[in-house]
């Protein structure tokens, strides 16, 4: 019994919500971060407990950033086999991981307000939402702890990313990573079988990859991270981006003021963010 | 009017506290994270407001990890000029930055319980505690927002750190980074003039550096980070480690089970953590 979960804003504030046909129904928490934290049980994500708490229909509800307070946002780089092979690299033995801050995230329709003097690039990604506390988990335990999947775009300042050996300063700009619009439970979508991850700029497709070619899948990544860091409900793991980013193009291409950046995954939905470059 | 602040545990729970001679006095918050968040004012750290709230004497108070809930922990690598020069590198133009999680931190006397199958190395560091919200700050604004300084040891799993290009997985192990024992306000200590940062293993000195040789000082780092990410009260910025780490020795040396790791900065205090390597 698959669910599409979100944090929505209504005329009376934000609430966790679940989609019922084309109507949003309230769930008993102010947002998905709180809902997932309260549902943390015996190491497994229990979708049934959420479903049974579904409340009244909401009017005028609009999805916002689904997870306002993740304790950890972990990102994987260099994870699409087809992209790695096309660049002539060997497939990696270990996932390349870096972190973002909670403040780095923004909503599925928010403007991306970014300084004009940096090189802004796109990275469409499948993101995994953690649904139960995980520590030193194996793949099966990790898989059972996945609350669902959402869409993210790891928008990156390439010049800052490559100023030093560590990518953080290109990856952790406030409100630069749109996430959402919904979190889809694992019985609705199977990234191992494969879903397409697509990025478009002003309607032009610039990335299309399939999650079946991920070197490290969602369960691999959660298990690996849980070896060194406890994952908790509401934490987010971004799985990496396929080929087609702007910095690798000839000539290079970066986001321009007014560009409409769309990030879409079949079975989840579409982020649509307008780029606003400021002085 | 300098202060030595801490989060202490007493028989009745934790509280923020200030040292008065050799006695701890309560401050009106359960820990320094809460105290600093409540004191966030007009972009400046206001030590006077804290001092005026000093309450009753505490008995049986022991400092624990001072900042239990930093929203951001930012670390700088390759920042000691003498160490960089001795390795033959050029001085960097930009600070090399990476992140830790709040869960990565632990207390000034806690055991470091770590898996025995990794290469555990030491990195004594001066840490800067943010006292006011900072966004796109210049050096003067950044300096005015420093709540104080504390001691940290960025204990690192070297083999994990170098598995991939990004250091996070060697740097973000749960409860691996001791911090404390106190936060000393900037009128008590001047890292620009220089204080010694020392690391000892079982009493043997393995690192000694002076903060006057930092390429990027505390104000530089806070201003730089605030260009891309808002810093908030209670956030922590680790300034990097001087020469003498185990991985750079001939032969290499790593922490062994039972080692007593001491990390000391003149004018602040000493972390004393016993290493427990487990299967």
Tab-separated table of N, CA and C in Angstrom, chain A residues 71-75 78 94-103 113-115 135-136 160 163-169 172-174 224-225 227-230 232 278-279, chain B residues 71-75 78 94-103 113-115 135-136 160 163-169 172-174 224-225 227-230 232 278-279:
chain	number	residue	atom	x	y	z
A	71	UNK	N	19.170	15.504	10.495
A	71	UNK	CA	20.402	15.576	11.269
A	71	UNK	C	21.622	15.334	10.397
A	72	UNK	N	21.437	14.530	9.361
A	72	UNK	CA	22.533	14.242	8.431
A	72	UNK	C	21.998	14.279	7.003
A	73	UNK	N	22.740	14.932	6.143
A	73	UNK	CA	22.521	14.851	4.699
A	73	UNK	C	23.837	14.363	4.111
A	74	UNK	N	23.819	13.129	3.603
A	74	UNK	CA	25.031	12.514	3.059
A	74	UNK	C	24.845	12.372	1.556
A	75	UNK	N	25.862	12.742	0.810
A	75	UNK	CA	25.791	12.698	-0.648
A	75	UNK	C	26.878	11.784	-1.187
A	78	UNK	N	30.125	10.295	-8.041
A	78	UNK	CA	30.707	9.261	-8.919
A	78	UNK	C	30.039	7.911	-8.715
A	94	UNK	N	34.672	1.872	-3.188
A	94	UNK	CA	33.967	2.494	-2.066
A	94	UNK	C	33.235	3.738	-2.566
A	95	UNK	N	32.095	4.048	-1.970
A	95	UNK	CA	31.392	5.270	-2.379
A	95	UNK	C	32.139	6.522	-1.925
A	96	UNK	N	32.182	7.517	-2.787
A	96	UNK	CA	32.744	8.832	-2.461
A	96	UNK	C	31.652	9.644	-1.782
A	97	UNK	N	31.885	10.022	-0.522
A	97	UNK	CA	30.824	10.639	0.287
A	97	UNK	C	31.225	12.030	0.766
A	98	UNK	N	30.254	12.924	0.759
A	98	UNK	CA	30.443	14.227	1.386
A	98	UNK	C	29.119	14.624	2.024
A	99	UNK	N	29.142	15.702	2.795
A	99	UNK	CA	27.954	16.107	3.554
A	99	UNK	C	27.416	17.442	3.064
A	100	UNK	N	26.143	17.643	3.277
A	100	UNK	CA	25.512	18.953	3.191
A	100	UNK	C	24.946	19.279	4.560
A	101	UNK	N	24.515	20.533	4.725
A	101	UNK	CA	23.848	20.943	5.965
A	101	UNK	C	22.329	20.976	5.740
A	102	UNK	N	21.571	20.929	6.808
A	102	UNK	CA	20.116	21.085	6.681
A	102	UNK	C	19.780	22.397	5.979
A	103	UNK	N	20.547	23.462	6.280
A	103	UNK	CA	20.302	24.765	5.647
A	103	UNK	C	20.540	24.768	4.141
A	113	UNK	N	18.251	31.390	-5.222
A	113	UNK	CA	18.860	32.722	-5.184
A	113	UNK	C	20.345	32.541	-4.893
A	114	UNK	N	21.165	32.772	-5.914
A	114	UNK	CA	22.581	32.418	-5.855
A	114	UNK	C	23.413	33.576	-6.387
A	115	UNK	N	24.648	33.720	-5.908
A	115	UNK	CA	25.472	34.831	-6.396
A	115	UNK	C	25.895	34.609	-7.844
A	135	UNK	N	22.502	1.583	12.638
A	135	UNK	CA	23.900	1.605	13.064
A	135	UNK	C	24.513	0.265	12.702
A	136	UNK	N	25.588	0.305	11.921
A	136	UNK	CA	26.275	-0.913	11.486
A	136	UNK	C	25.300	-1.933	10.910
A	160	UNK	N	33.932	27.021	-6.802
A	160	UNK	CA	34.187	26.833	-5.366
A	160	UNK	C	34.484	25.374	-5.054
A	163	UNK	N	38.118	24.739	-5.754
A	163	UNK	CA	39.151	25.598	-5.176
A	163	UNK	C	40.150	24.800	-4.346
A	164	UNK	N	39.656	23.761	-3.682
A	164	UNK	CA	40.505	22.925	-2.830
A	164	UNK	C	40.171	21.460	-3.109
A	165	UNK	N	40.811	20.561	-2.402
A	165	UNK	CA	40.569	19.134	-2.607
A	165	UNK	C	39.186	18.696	-2.128
A	166	UNK	N	38.609	19.428	-1.188
A	166	UNK	CA	37.345	18.999	-0.586
A	166	UNK	C	36.187	19.800	-1.187
A	167	UNK	N	35.117	19.104	-1.556
A	167	UNK	CA	34.039	19.684	-2.344
A	167	UNK	C	33.059	20.541	-1.552
A	168	UNK	N	33.081	20.459	-0.217
A	168	UNK	CA	32.016	21.055	0.600
A	168	UNK	C	31.639	22.472	0.183
A	169	UNK	N	32.642	23.339	-0.008
A	169	UNK	CA	32.346	24.756	-0.249
A	169	UNK	C	31.653	25.013	-1.583
A	172	UNK	N	27.527	23.301	-0.396
A	172	UNK	CA	26.790	23.554	0.844
A	172	UNK	C	26.298	24.995	0.952
A	173	UNK	N	25.970	25.593	-0.201
A	173	UNK	CA	25.410	26.942	-0.173
A	173	UNK	C	23.981	26.903	0.359
A	174	UNK	N	23.663	27.853	1.199
A	174	UNK	CA	22.316	27.920	1.769
A	174	UNK	C	21.257	27.833	0.663
A	224	UNK	N	26.603	1.271	4.219
A	224	UNK	CA	27.987	1.766	4.284
A	224	UNK	C	28.102	2.952	5.245
A	225	UNK	N	27.227	3.924	5.095
A	225	UNK	CA	27.282	5.097	5.989
A	225	UNK	C	27.078	4.661	7.430
A	227	UNK	N	28.037	2.215	8.950
A	227	UNK	CA	29.250	1.651	9.552
A	227	UNK	C	29.954	2.687	10.418
A	228	UNK	N	29.936	3.945	9.979
A	228	UNK	CA	30.657	4.966	10.745
A	228	UNK	C	29.740	5.977	11.410
A	229	UNK	N	28.542	6.202	10.881
A	229	UNK	CA	27.666	7.229	11.444
A	229	UNK	C	26.244	6.688	11.569
A	230	UNK	N	25.643	6.865	12.713
A	230	UNK	CA	24.266	6.445	12.915
A	230	UNK	C	23.348	7.246	12.000
A	232	UNK	N	19.423	8.294	11.182
A	232	UNK	CA	18.202	8.417	11.967
A	232	UNK	C	17.036	8.789	11.055
A	278	UNK	N	22.195	36.862	-8.310
A	278	UNK	CA	22.209	38.195	-7.715
A	278	UNK	C	23.648	38.681	-7.541
A	279	UNK	N	23.777	39.963	-7.348
A	279	UNK	CA	25.119	40.548	-7.169
A	279	UNK	C	25.722	40.059	-5.846
B	71	UNK	N	24.334	22.972	14.674
B	71	UNK	CA	23.730	22.774	13.359
B	71	UNK	C	24.791	22.522	12.301
B	72	UNK	N	25.956	23.127	12.502
B	72	UNK	CA	27.059	22.945	11.554
B	72	UNK	C	28.359	22.747	12.328
B	73	UNK	N	29.132	21.764	11.899
B	73	UNK	CA	30.513	21.603	12.356
B	73	UNK	C	31.366	21.630	11.098
B	74	UNK	N	32.142	22.697	10.955
B	74	UNK	CA	32.964	22.879	9.763
B	74	UNK	C	34.426	22.749	10.170
B	75	UNK	N	35.184	21.994	9.401
B	75	UNK	CA	36.591	21.757	9.720
B	75	UNK	C	37.463	22.249	8.577
B	78	UNK	N	44.826	21.481	6.376
B	78	UNK	CA	45.995	22.136	5.765
B	78	UNK	C	46.040	23.623	6.088
B	94	UNK	N	42.767	29.377	-0.594
B	94	UNK	CA	41.446	29.179	0.011
B	94	UNK	C	41.533	28.072	1.054
B	95	UNK	N	40.738	28.174	2.117
B	95	UNK	CA	40.753	27.098	3.112
B	95	UNK	C	40.107	25.830	2.569
B	96	UNK	N	40.701	24.691	2.891
B	96	UNK	CA	40.147	23.380	2.562
B	96	UNK	C	39.153	23.013	3.655
B	97	UNK	N	37.884	22.850	3.291
B	97	UNK	CA	36.825	22.688	4.291
B	97	UNK	C	36.079	21.373	4.107
B	98	UNK	N	35.748	20.759	5.221
B	98	UNK	CA	34.849	19.599	5.198
B	98	UNK	C	33.970	19.672	6.445
B	99	UNK	N	32.976	18.802	6.501
B	99	UNK	CA	31.995	18.869	7.593
B	99	UNK	C	32.069	17.630	8.472
B	100	UNK	N	31.665	17.786	9.699
B	100	UNK	CA	31.347	16.670	10.589
B	100	UNK	C	29.868	16.784	10.958
B	101	UNK	N	29.357	15.726	11.595
B	101	UNK	CA	27.996	15.754	12.107
B	101	UNK	C	28.006	16.043	13.606
B	102	UNK	N	26.891	16.489	14.140
B	102	UNK	CA	26.795	16.673	15.591
B	102	UNK	C	27.112	15.359	16.313
B	103	UNK	N	26.662	14.232	15.749
B	103	UNK	CA	26.921	12.921	16.364
B	103	UNK	C	28.410	12.567	16.405
B	113	UNK	N	35.528	4.904	21.647
B	113	UNK	CA	35.255	3.506	21.321
B	113	UNK	C	35.208	3.385	19.806
B	114	UNK	N	36.234	2.746	19.240
B	114	UNK	CA	36.438	2.764	17.799
B	114	UNK	C	36.777	1.354	17.330
B	115	UNK	N	36.449	1.014	16.083
B	115	UNK	CA	36.755	-0.331	15.600
B	115	UNK	C	38.265	-0.528	15.410
B	135	UNK	N	26.064	35.821	8.229
B	135	UNK	CA	25.819	35.552	6.807
B	135	UNK	C	26.579	36.595	6.010
B	136	UNK	N	27.446	36.143	5.121
B	136	UNK	CA	28.251	37.042	4.288
B	136	UNK	C	28.925	38.124	5.113
B	160	UNK	N	40.095	4.933	5.920
B	160	UNK	CA	38.789	5.345	5.391
B	160	UNK	C	38.884	6.729	4.743
B	163	UNK	N	40.177	6.307	1.234
B	163	UNK	CA	39.533	5.368	0.313
B	163	UNK	C	39.055	6.060	-0.959
B	164	UNK	N	38.596	7.303	-0.812
B	164	UNK	CA	38.091	8.075	-1.952
B	164	UNK	C	38.661	9.477	-1.876
B	165	UNK	N	38.279	10.326	-2.814
B	165	UNK	CA	38.791	11.698	-2.829
B	165	UNK	C	38.263	12.536	-1.669
B	166	UNK	N	37.105	12.186	-1.133
B	166	UNK	CA	36.472	13.022	-0.112
B	166	UNK	C	36.712	12.415	1.269
B	167	UNK	N	37.089	13.246	2.220
B	167	UNK	CA	37.582	12.785	3.515
B	167	UNK	C	36.488	12.366	4.502
B	168	UNK	N	35.219	12.726	4.231
B	168	UNK	CA	34.156	12.587	5.229
B	168	UNK	C	34.163	11.244	5.958
B	169	UNK	N	34.266	10.143	5.198
B	169	UNK	CA	34.119	8.818	5.822
B	169	UNK	C	35.258	8.469	6.770
B	172	UNK	N	34.001	11.327	10.201
B	172	UNK	CA	32.655	11.520	10.735
B	172	UNK	C	32.147	10.297	11.491
B	173	UNK	N	33.072	9.566	12.123
B	173	UNK	CA	32.654	8.417	12.940
B	173	UNK	C	31.962	8.914	14.205
B	174	UNK	N	30.885	8.263	14.553
B	174	UNK	CA	30.148	8.636	15.768
B	174	UNK	C	31.097	8.752	16.966
B	224	UNK	N	34.758	33.395	5.719
B	224	UNK	CA	34.752	32.605	4.475
B	224	UNK	C	33.555	31.658	4.437
B	225	UNK	N	33.358	30.908	5.518
B	225	UNK	CA	32.226	29.968	5.540
B	225	UNK	C	30.907	30.717	5.384
B	227	UNK	N	30.163	33.127	3.689
B	227	UNK	CA	29.873	33.498	2.302
B	227	UNK	C	28.880	32.529	1.683
B	228	UNK	N	28.995	31.250	2.037
B	228	UNK	CA	28.094	30.260	1.420
B	228	UNK	C	27.086	29.660	2.388
B	229	UNK	N	27.406	29.634	3.686
B	229	UNK	CA	26.507	28.978	4.642
B	229	UNK	C	26.336	29.867	5.877
B	230	UNK	N	25.120	30.082	6.287
B	230	UNK	CA	24.849	30.846	7.492
B	230	UNK	C	25.416	30.115	8.702
B	232	UNK	N	25.460	29.898	12.834
B	232	UNK	CA	24.511	30.232	13.893
B	232	UNK	C	25.145	29.982	15.259
B	278	UNK	N	37.683	-1.875	19.506
B	278	UNK	CA	36.790	-3.022	19.671
B	278	UNK	C	36.679	-3.784	18.358
B	279	UNK	N	36.219	-5.006	18.455
B	279	UNK	CA	36.071	-5.839	17.252
B	279	UNK	C	34.978	-5.264	16.361
